[in-house]
Short mmCIF file of C-alpha atoms in Angstrom, two decimals:
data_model
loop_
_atom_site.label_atom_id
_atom_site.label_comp_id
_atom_site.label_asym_id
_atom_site.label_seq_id
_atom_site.Cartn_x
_atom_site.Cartn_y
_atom_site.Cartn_z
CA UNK Q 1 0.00 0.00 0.00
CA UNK Q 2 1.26 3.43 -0.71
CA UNK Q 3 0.56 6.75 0.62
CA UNK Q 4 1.15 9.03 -2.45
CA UNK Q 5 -0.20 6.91 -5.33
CA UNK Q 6 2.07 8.92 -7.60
CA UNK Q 7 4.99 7.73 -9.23
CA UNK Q 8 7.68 7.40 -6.71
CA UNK Q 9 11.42 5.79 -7.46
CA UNK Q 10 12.45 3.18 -4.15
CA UNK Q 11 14.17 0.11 -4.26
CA UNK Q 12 15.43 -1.58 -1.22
CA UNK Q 13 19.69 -1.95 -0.72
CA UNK Q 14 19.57 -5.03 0.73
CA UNK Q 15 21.03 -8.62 -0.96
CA UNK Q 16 18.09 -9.67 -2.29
CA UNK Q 17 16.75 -11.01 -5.73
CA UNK Q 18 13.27 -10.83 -5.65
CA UNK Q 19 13.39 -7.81 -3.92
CA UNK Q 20 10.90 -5.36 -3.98
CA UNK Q 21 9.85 -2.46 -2.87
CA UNK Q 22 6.35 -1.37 -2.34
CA UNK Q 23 4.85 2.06 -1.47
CA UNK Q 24 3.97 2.66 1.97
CA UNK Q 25 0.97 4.62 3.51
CA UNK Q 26 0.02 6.79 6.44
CA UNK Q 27 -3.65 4.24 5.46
CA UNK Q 28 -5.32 2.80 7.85
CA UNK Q 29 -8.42 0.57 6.49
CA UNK Q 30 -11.92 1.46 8.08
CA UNK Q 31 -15.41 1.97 6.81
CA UNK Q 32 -15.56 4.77 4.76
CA UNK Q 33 -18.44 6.96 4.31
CA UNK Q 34 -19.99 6.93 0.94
CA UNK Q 35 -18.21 9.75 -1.28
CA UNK Q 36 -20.46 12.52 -1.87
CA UNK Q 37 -19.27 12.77 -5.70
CA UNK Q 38 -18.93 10.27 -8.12
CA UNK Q 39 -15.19 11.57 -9.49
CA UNK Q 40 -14.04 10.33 -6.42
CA UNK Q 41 -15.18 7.08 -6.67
CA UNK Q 42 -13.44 7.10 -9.72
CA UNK Q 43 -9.84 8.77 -7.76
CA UNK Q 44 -10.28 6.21 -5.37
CA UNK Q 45 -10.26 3.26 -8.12
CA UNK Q 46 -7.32 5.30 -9.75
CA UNK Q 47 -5.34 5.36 -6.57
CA UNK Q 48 -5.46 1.93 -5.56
CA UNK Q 49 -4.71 0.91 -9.63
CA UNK Q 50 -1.23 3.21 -8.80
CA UNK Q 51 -0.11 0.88 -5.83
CA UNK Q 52 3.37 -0.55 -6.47
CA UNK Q 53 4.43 2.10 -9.42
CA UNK Q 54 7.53 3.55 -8.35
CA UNK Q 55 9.68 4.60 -11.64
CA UNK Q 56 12.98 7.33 -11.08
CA UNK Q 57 12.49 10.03 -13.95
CA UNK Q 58 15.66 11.16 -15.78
CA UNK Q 59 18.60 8.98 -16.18
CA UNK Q 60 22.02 9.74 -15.23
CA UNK Q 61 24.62 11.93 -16.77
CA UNK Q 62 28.41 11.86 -16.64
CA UNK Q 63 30.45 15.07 -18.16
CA UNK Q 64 33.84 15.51 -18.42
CA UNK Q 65 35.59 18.84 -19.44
CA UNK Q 66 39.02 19.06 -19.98
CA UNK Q 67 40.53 22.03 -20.03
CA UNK Q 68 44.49 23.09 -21.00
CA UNK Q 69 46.02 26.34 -20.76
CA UNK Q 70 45.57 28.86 -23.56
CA UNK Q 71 48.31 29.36 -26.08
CA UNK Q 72 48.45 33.06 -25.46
CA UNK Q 73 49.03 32.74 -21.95
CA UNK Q 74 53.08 33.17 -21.28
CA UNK Q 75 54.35 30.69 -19.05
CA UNK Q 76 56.22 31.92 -15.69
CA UNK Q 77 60.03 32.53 -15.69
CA UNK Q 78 61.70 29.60 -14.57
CA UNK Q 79 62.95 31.68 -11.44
CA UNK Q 80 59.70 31.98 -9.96
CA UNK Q 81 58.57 28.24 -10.51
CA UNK Q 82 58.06 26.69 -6.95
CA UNK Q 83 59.35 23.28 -5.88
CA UNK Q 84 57.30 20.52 -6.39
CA UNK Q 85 55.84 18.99 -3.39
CA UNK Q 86 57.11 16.15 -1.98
CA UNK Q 87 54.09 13.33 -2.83
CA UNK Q 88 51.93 12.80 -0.07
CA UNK Q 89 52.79 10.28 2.24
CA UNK Q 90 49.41 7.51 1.75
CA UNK Q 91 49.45 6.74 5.42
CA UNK Q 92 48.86 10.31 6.35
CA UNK Q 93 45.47 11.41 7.11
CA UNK Q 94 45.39 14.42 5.70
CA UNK Q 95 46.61 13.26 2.28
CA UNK Q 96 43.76 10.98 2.00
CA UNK Q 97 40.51 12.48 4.11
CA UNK Q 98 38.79 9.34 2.61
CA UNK Q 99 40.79 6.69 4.13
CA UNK Q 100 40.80 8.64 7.62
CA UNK Q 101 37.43 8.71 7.57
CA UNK Q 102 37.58 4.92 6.99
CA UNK Q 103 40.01 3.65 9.33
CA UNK Q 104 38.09 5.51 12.26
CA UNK Q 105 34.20 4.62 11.34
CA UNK Q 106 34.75 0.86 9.74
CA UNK Q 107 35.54 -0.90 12.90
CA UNK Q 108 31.96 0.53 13.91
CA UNK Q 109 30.09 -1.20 10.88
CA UNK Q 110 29.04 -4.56 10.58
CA UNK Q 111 27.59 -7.55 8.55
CA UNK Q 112 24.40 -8.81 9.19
CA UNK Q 113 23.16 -11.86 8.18
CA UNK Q 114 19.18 -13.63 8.02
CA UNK Q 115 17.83 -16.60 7.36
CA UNK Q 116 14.20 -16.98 6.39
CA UNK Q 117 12.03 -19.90 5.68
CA UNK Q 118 12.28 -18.35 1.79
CA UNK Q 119 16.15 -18.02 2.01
CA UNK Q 120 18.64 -15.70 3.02
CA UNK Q 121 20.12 -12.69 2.72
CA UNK Q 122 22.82 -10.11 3.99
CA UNK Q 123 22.92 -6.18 5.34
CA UNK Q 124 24.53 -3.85 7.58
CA UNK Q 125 24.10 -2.64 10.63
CA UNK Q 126 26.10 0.57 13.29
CA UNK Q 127 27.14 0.36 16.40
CA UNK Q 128 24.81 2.18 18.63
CA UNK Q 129 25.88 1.27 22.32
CA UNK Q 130 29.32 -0.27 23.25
CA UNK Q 131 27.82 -2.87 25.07
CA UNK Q 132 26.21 -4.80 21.50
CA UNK Q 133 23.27 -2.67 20.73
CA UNK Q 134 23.85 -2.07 16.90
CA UNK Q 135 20.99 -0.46 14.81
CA UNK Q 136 20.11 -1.55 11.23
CA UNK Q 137 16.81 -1.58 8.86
CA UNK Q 138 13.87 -2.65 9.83
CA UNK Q 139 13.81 -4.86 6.11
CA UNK Q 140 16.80 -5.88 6.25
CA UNK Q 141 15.52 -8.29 8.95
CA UNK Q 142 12.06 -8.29 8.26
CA UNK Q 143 9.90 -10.92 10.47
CA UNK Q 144 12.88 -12.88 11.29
CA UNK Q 145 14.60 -13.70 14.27
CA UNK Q 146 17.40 -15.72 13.28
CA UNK Q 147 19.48 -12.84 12.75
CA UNK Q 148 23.68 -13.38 12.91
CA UNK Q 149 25.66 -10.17 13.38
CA UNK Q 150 29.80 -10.36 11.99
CA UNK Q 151 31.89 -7.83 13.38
CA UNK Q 152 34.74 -6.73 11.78
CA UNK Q 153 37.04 -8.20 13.92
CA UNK Q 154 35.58 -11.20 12.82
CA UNK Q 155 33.58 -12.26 15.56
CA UNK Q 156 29.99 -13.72 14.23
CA UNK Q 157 27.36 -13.85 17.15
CA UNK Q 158 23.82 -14.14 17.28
CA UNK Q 159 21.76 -11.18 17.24
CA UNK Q 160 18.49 -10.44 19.63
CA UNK Q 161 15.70 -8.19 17.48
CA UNK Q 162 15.33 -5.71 20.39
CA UNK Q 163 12.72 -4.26 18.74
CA UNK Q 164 11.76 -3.26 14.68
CA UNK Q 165 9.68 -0.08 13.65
CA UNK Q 166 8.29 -0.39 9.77
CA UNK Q 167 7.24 2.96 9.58
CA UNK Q 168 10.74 4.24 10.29
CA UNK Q 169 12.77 1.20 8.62
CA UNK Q 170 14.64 0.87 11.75
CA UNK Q 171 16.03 -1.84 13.95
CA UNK Q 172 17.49 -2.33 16.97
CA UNK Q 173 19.99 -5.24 17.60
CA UNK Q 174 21.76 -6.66 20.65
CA UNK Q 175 24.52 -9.07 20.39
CA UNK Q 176 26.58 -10.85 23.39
CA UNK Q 177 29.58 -8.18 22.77
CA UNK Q 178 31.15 -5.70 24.98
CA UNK Q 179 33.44 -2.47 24.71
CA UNK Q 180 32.32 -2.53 20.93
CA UNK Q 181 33.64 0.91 18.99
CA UNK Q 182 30.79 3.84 19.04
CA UNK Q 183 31.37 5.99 16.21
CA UNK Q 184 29.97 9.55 16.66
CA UNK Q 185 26.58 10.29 15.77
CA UNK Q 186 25.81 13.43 14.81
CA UNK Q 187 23.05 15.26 16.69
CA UNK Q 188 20.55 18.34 16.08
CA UNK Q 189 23.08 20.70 15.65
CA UNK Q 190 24.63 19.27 13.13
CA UNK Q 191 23.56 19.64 9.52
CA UNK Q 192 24.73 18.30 6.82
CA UNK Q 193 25.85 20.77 3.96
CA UNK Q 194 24.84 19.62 0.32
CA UNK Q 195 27.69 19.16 -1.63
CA UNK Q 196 29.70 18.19 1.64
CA UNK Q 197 31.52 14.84 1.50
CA UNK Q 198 30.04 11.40 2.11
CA UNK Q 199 31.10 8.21 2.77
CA UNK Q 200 28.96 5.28 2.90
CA UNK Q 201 30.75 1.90 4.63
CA UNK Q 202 28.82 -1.39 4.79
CA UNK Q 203 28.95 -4.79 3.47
CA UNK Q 204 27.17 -4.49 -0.27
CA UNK Q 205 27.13 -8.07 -1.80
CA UNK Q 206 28.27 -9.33 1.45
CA UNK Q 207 32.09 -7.62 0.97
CA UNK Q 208 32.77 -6.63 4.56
CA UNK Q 209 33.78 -3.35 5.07
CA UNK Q 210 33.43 -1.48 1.73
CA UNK Q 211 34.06 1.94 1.11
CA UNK Q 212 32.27 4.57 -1.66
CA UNK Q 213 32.84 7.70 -1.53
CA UNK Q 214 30.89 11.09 -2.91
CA UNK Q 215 28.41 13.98 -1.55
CA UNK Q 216 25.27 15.12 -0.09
CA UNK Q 217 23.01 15.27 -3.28
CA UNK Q 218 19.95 16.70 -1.50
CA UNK Q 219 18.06 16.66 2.05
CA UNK Q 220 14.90 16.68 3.53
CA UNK Q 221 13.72 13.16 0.70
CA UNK Q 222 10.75 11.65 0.88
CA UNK Q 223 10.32 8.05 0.04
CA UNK Q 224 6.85 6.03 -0.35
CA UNK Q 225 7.85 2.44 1.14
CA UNK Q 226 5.85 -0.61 1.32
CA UNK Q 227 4.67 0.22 4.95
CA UNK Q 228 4.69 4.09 4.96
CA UNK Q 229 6.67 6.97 3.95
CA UNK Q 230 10.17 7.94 4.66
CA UNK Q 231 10.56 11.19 5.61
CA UNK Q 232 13.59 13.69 5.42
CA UNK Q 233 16.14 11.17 4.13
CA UNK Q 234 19.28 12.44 3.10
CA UNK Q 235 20.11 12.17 -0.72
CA UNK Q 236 23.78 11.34 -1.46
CA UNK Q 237 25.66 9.83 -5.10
CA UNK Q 238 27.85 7.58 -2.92
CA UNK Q 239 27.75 4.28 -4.42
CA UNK Q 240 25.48 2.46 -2.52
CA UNK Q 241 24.32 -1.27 -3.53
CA UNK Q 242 22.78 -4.07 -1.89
CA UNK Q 243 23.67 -5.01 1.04
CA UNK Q 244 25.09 -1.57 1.94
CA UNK Q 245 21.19 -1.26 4.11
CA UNK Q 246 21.62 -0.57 7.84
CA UNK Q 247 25.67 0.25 6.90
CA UNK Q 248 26.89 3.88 8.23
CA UNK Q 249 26.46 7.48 5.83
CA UNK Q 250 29.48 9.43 7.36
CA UNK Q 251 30.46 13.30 7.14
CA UNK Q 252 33.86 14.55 6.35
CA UNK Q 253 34.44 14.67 10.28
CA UNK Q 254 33.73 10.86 10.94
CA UNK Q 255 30.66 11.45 12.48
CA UNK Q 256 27.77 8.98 11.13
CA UNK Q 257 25.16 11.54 9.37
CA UNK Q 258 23.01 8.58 8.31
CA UNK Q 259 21.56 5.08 7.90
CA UNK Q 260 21.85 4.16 4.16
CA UNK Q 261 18.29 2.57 3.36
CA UNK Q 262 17.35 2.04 -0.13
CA UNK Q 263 18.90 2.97 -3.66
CA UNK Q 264 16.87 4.55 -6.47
CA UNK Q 265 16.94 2.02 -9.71
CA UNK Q 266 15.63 -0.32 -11.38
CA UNK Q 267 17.67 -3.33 -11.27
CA UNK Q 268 18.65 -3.50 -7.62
CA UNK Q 269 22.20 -1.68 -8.35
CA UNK Q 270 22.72 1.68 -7.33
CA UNK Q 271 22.74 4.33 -9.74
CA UNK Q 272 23.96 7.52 -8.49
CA UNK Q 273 21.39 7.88 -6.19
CA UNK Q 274 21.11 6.61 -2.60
CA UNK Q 275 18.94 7.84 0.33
CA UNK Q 276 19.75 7.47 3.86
CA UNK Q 277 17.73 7.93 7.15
CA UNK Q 278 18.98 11.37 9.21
CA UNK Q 279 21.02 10.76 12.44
CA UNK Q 280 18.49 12.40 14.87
CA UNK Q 281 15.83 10.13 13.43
CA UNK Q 282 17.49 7.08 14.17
CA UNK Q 283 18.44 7.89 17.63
CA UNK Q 284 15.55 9.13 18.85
CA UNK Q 285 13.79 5.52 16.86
CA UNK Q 286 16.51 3.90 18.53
CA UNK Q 287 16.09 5.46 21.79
CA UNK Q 288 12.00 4.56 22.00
CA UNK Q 289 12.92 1.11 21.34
CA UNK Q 290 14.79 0.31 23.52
CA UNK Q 291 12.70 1.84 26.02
CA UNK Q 292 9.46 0.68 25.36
CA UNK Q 293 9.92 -1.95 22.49
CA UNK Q 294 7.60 0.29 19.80
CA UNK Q 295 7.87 3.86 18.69
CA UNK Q 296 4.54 5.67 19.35
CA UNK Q 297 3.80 8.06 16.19
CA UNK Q 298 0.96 10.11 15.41
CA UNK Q 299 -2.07 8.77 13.42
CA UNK Q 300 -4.58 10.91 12.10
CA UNK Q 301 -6.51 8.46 10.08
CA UNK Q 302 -7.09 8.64 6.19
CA UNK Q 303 -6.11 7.48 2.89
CA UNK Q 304 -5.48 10.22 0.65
CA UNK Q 305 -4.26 11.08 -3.43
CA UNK Q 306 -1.78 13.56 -4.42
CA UNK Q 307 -3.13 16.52 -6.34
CA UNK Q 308 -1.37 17.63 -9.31
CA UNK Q 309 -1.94 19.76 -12.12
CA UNK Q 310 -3.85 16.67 -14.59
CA UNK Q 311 -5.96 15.61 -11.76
CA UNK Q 312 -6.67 18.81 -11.03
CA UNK Q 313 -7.54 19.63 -14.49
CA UNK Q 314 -9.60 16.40 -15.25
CA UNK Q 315 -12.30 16.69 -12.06
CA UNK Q 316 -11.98 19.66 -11.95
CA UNK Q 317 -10.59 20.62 -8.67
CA UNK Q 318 -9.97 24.42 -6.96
CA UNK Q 319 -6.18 23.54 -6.42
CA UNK Q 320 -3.11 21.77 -8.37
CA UNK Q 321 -0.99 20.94 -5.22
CA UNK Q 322 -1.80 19.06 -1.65
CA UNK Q 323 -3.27 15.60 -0.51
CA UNK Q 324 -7.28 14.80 -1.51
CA UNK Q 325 -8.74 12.55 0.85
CA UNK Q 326 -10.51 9.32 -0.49
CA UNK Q 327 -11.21 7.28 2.69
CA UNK Q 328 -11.69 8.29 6.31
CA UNK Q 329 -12.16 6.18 9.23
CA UNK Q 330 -14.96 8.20 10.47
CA UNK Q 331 -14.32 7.14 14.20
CA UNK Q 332 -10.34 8.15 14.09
CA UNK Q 333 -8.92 11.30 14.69
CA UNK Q 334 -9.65 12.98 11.19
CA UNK Q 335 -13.09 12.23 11.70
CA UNK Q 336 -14.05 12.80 14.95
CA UNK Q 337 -12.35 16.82 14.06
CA UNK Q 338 -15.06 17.13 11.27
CA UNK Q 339 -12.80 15.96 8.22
CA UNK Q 340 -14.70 14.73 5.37
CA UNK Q 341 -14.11 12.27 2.14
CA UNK Q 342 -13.16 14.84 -0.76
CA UNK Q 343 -11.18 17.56 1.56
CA UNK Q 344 -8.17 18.88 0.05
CA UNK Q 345 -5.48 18.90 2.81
CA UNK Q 346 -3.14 21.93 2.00
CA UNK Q 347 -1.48 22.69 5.16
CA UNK Q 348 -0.77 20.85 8.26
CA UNK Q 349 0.09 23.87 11.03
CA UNK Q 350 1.58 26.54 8.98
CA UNK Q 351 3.58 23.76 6.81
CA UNK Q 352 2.42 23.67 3.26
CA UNK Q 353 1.37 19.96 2.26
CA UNK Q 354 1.89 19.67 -1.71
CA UNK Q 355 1.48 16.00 -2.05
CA UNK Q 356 0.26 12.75 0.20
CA UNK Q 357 3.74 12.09 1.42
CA UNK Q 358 3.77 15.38 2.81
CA UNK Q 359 0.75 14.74 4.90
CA UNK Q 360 2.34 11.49 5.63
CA UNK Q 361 5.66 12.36 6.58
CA UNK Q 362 4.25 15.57 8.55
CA UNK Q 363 1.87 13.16 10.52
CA UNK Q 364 4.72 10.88 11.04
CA UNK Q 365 6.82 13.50 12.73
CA UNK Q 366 4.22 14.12 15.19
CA UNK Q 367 3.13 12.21 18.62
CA UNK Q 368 -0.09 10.66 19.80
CA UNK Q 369 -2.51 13.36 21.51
CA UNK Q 370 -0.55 16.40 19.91
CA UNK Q 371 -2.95 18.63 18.66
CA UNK Q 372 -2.33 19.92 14.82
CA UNK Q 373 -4.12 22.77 12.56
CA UNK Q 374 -5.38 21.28 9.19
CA UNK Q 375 -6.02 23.27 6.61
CA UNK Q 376 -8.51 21.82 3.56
CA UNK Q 377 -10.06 23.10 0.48
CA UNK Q 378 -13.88 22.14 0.58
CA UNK Q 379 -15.89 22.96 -2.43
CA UNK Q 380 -13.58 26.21 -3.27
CA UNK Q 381 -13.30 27.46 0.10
CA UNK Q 382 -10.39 27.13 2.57
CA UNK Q 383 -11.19 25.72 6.34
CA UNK Q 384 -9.20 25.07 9.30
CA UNK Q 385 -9.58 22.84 12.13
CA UNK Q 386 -7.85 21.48 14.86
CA UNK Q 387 -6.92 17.73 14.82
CA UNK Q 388 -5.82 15.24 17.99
CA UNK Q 389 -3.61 13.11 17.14
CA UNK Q 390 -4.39 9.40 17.50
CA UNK Q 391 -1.55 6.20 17.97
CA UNK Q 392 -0.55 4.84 15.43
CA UNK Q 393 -1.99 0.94 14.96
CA UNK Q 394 0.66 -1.46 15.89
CA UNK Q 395 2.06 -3.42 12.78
CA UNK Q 396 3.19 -6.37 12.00
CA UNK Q 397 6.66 -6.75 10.75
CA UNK Q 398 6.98 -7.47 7.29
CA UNK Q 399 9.12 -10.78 5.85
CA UNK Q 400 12.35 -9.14 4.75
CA UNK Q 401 12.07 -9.14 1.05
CA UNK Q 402 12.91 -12.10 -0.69
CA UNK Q 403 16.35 -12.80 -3.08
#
């Protein structure tokens, strides 16, 4: 199920071959009151038809310029030619930042390992606590919990699922370790800068302890999964293939940025475009489950379409932008507040809300019982009321995907 029924690019970077991945959705199923207008029967049938659809626009392009100094441009005297330098030492940090950044954050990655009655397949996962709590993704595991965790000092151990959250695609592990390395995880007040340096380490194809370098593409993603919608991933063109899921995104100061999560292509390889899940996301995930076992997120109760300009166009609809929506449990939080079928959500408290993963990723970032300000178009005119903010249903955890 998917929240935005729009295209949407997301493939999983785990080591599987049948894998898969499907839209997610901020949807919870309930009886749905009968749509006042018959076009939304039809969106409805439309948006359930889109489920699954998930295609990256605009392929990749590689330039190369080479450039060599103009003929008319005199060359120095050879008096004022400075020495050549001597060539940098490779065991010297500061000749290769890369490498540096590697020696200090690898020891901190590991391999993880699954078995499922459908086969097996491999990930990574951080160290999150020195005394064996590592974190990883939530599908990288999936429902299983015969989970085997390799360190890179070689040590292979059996791994306890502390506790998994879908939405999030986060895990927590614990293995029978102690005085494991803790790599520094960047909090709030650290931001990465786009086109700042990345470094993604995991185990892609099972290799242990690779290395790709590149940048920060792009923050603040969002990513329709199979059980949700990823919100405010960071975008980065570090090679990142299977297996590389649950392995560390690291900044130019060795401090772990990220949790690489899924690759955008088609075949399963990336392509120049990885996402990753923030730093203060996964701690605070990581935090709440190890606490209480779950992670308690807001839930307001809806299935919804993104608006753009041809659906606009077609029924005929006051706005171009924002999140229609097409079924309401009419006993959850949306409509106890007076929310009906066919509302236009454009603005969740002061935020604008341009598609269905923008409701979805707002509604994520929010807690049961906080009260929010929804704003909706209803036949041409512009409403507000105030939502509170039900808990999220529990759900089940998902096989991890097949391959």
């Amino acid at each position: 199920n998917a929240d935005d029924h729009a295209p949407a690019p997301s493939e999983r970077a785990d080591q599987r071959t049948d894998e898969r991945t499907d839209q997610r959705a901020d949807h919870e199923t309930a009886q749905q009151p009968r749509a006042r207008i018959v076009w939304w029967q039809w969106l409805l049938i439309a948006a359930v038809g889109a489920l699954g659809a998930g295609v990256l626009a605009g392929p990749a392009l590689l330039m190369a310029f080479i450039m060599s100094e103009p003929d008319d441009v005199d060359a120095p005297a050879l008096t004022d030619v400075e020495p050549a330098p001597d060539p940098a030492d490779p065991a010297d940090p500061a000749a290769s930042p890369i490498s540096a950044i590697a020696r200090q954050v690898s020891p901190s990655v590991a391999r993880v390992d699954v078995q499922m009655p459908t086969g097996a397949g491999s990930g990574s996962a951080v160290v999150y606590r020195a005394d064996g709590v590592l974190v990883t993704n939530a599908h990288v595991i999936g429902a299983s919990d015969q989970v085997r965790v390799t360190l890179p000092d070689g040590q292979s151990l059996d791994a306890e699922v502390v506790g998994r959250d879908e939405a999030s695609d986060l895990a927590v592990l614990s293995v029978p370790a102690e005085d494991l390395p803790v790599p520094e995880w960047a909090d709030a007040s650290v931001t990465p800068e786009i086109g700042s340096t990345a470094v993604a380490i995991g185990s892609p194809f099972g290799l242990d302890g690779s290395v790709t370098s590149g940048i920060v593409s792009a923050l603040g993603r969002t990513l329709p999964t199979g059980q949700g919608v990823l919100v405010d991933l960071i975008q980065t063109d570090a090679a990142v293939n299977p297996g590389n899921s649950g392995g560390a995104l690291v900044d130019g100061q060795s401090r772990v940025i990220g949790v690489n999560t899924a690759i955008a292509t088609g075949t399963g390889v990336g392509q120049g475009i990885g996402f990753a899940i923030p730093s203060t996301t996964v701690t605070s995930v990581a935090d709440q489950l190890l606490e209480f076992g779950e992670v308690r997120i807001g839930y307001l109760g809806v299935v919804g379409q993104t608006v753009d300009p041809d659906i606009a166009e077609l029924y005929g609809l006051p706005v171009d932008t924002g999140a229609v929506i097409v079924e309401l449990d009419p006993e959850g939080p949306a409509g106890e507040a007076g929310l009906e079928v066919g509302d236009i959500v454009v603005d969740i408290d002061g935020e604008e809300v341009t598609t269905m993963a923008d409701l979805a990723g707002r509604i994520q970032q929010r807690s049961p019982d906080e009260d929010v300000e929804v704003t909706v178009i209803r036949e041409g005119e512009e409403l507000s009321t105030t939502v509170t903010l039900g808990e999220r249903p529990t759900q089940p955890a998902q096989p991890a995907p097949g391959g």
